[in-house]
Coordinates of C-alpha atoms in Angstrom, one line a residue:
X6 CA 83.4 117.5 108.1
X7 CA 80.7 119.3 110.1
X8 CA 82.3 122.7 109.3
X9 CA 82.1 121.9 105.6
X10 CA 78.5 121.0 105.8
X11 CA 77.6 124.1 107.7
X12 CA 79.6 126.4 105.4
X13 CA 78.4 124.9 102.1
X14 CA 74.8 123.9 103.0
X15 CA 75.1 120.2 103.5
X16 CA 77.0 117.3 102.0
X17 CA 76.5 116.0 98.4
X18 CA 77.2 112.7 96.6
X19 CA 80.8 112.6 95.4
X20 CA 81.1 108.9 94.4
X21 CA 78.8 106.0 93.4
X22 CA 79.5 102.4 92.5
X23 CA 77.1 99.5 91.7
X24 CA 77.2 95.9 93.1
X25 CA 77.3 93.5 90.2
X26 CA 74.2 91.3 89.6
X27 CA 72.3 92.9 92.5
X28 CA 69.9 95.8 92.9
X29 CA 72.3 97.6 95.2
X30 CA 74.7 100.5 95.0
X31 CA 77.1 102.4 97.3
X32 CA 77.2 106.2 97.5
X33 CA 79.8 108.4 99.2
X34 CA 79.7 112.1 100.0
X35 CA 81.9 115.1 100.6
X36 CA 80.8 114.9 104.3
X37 CA 82.1 111.4 104.8
X38 CA 78.8 109.6 104.6
X39 CA 78.9 106.2 102.9
X40 CA 75.6 104.4 102.3
X41 CA 74.6 101.0 100.8
X42 CA 71.3 101.3 99.0
X43 CA 68.9 98.6 97.8
X44 CA 65.7 98.8 95.6
X45 CA 62.6 98.9 97.7
X46 CA 60.1 96.1 97.2
X47 CA 58.0 98.1 94.8
X48 CA 61.1 99.2 92.7
X49 CA 60.0 102.8 92.9
X50 CA 62.4 103.9 95.6
X51 CA 65.7 103.0 97.2
X52 CA 66.2 102.2 100.9
X53 CA 69.4 102.7 102.8
X54 CA 70.4 99.3 104.3
X55 CA 73.8 100.3 105.8
X56 CA 75.5 103.6 106.7
X57 CA 79.2 104.2 107.5
X58 CA 80.8 107.5 108.6
X59 CA 84.4 108.2 107.5
X60 CA 86.5 111.3 108.1
X61 CA 87.0 113.3 104.8
X62 CA 85.6 113.4 101.3
X63 CA 84.8 110.1 99.6
X64 CA 86.5 110.6 96.1
X65 CA 86.1 107.0 94.8
X66 CA 84.4 103.7 95.4
X67 CA 85.5 100.4 93.9
X68 CA 83.6 97.1 94.5
X69 CA 85.4 93.7 94.2
X70 CA 84.2 91.6 91.2
X71 CA 82.6 89.1 93.6
X72 CA 80.9 91.8 95.7
X73 CA 82.8 90.6 98.8
X74 CA 84.3 94.0 99.7
X75 CA 84.6 97.6 98.6
X76 CA 87.4 100.2 98.7
X77 CA 87.0 103.9 99.4
X78 CA 89.4 106.6 98.3
X79 CA 89.1 109.3 101.0
X80 CA 90.8 112.6 101.0
X81 CA 91.1 116.1 102.6
X82 CA 89.7 117.7 99.4
X83 CA 87.4 116.8 96.6
X84 CA 89.2 115.1 93.7
X85 CA 88.0 117.7 91.1
X86 CA 88.9 120.9 92.9
X87 CA 90.2 122.6 96.0
X88 CA 87.0 124.3 97.1
X89 CA 87.7 123.5 100.8
X90 CA 90.1 121.3 102.8
X91 CA 89.3 119.2 105.8
X92 CA 92.6 119.3 107.8
X93 CA 91.3 116.7 110.2
X94 CA 91.0 114.1 107.4
X95 CA 93.9 112.1 106.0
X96 CA 94.2 110.9 102.4
X97 CA 93.8 107.2 102.5
X98 CA 92.2 104.0 101.1
X99 CA 89.7 102.2 103.3
X100 CA 88.6 98.6 102.8
X101 CA 85.2 97.3 104.0
X102 CA 83.6 93.8 103.8
X103 CA 80.1 93.5 102.2
X104 CA 77.5 91.2 103.8
X105 CA 74.3 91.4 101.9
X106 CA 71.1 89.8 103.2
X107 CA 69.6 87.1 101.0
X108 CA 66.4 89.1 100.5
X109 CA 68.4 92.1 99.2
X110 CA 70.4 90.0 96.7
X111 CA 67.3 89.3 94.5

């Protein structure tokens, strides 16, 4: 993924999903960066509360109805076009548990 970032000027957000009844959301990028964000105390900004690295482009994010976990659709290429291909990545679905702090789950 570092070759993609160097060639195209950095990674960009390719998928976003919200966590129901919270002030949090998850973002994923073409560079394999997955971040969980929460509203800052003043509600004027977001703060990253967790970061995960995956190999490939994050094409989709789905959060379970009870916010217990989320699934990532990751691939060698972006879902909307074949602008580049990361041959080191594999097309796959990844599952991750979610453990939010009480102070984040306002």
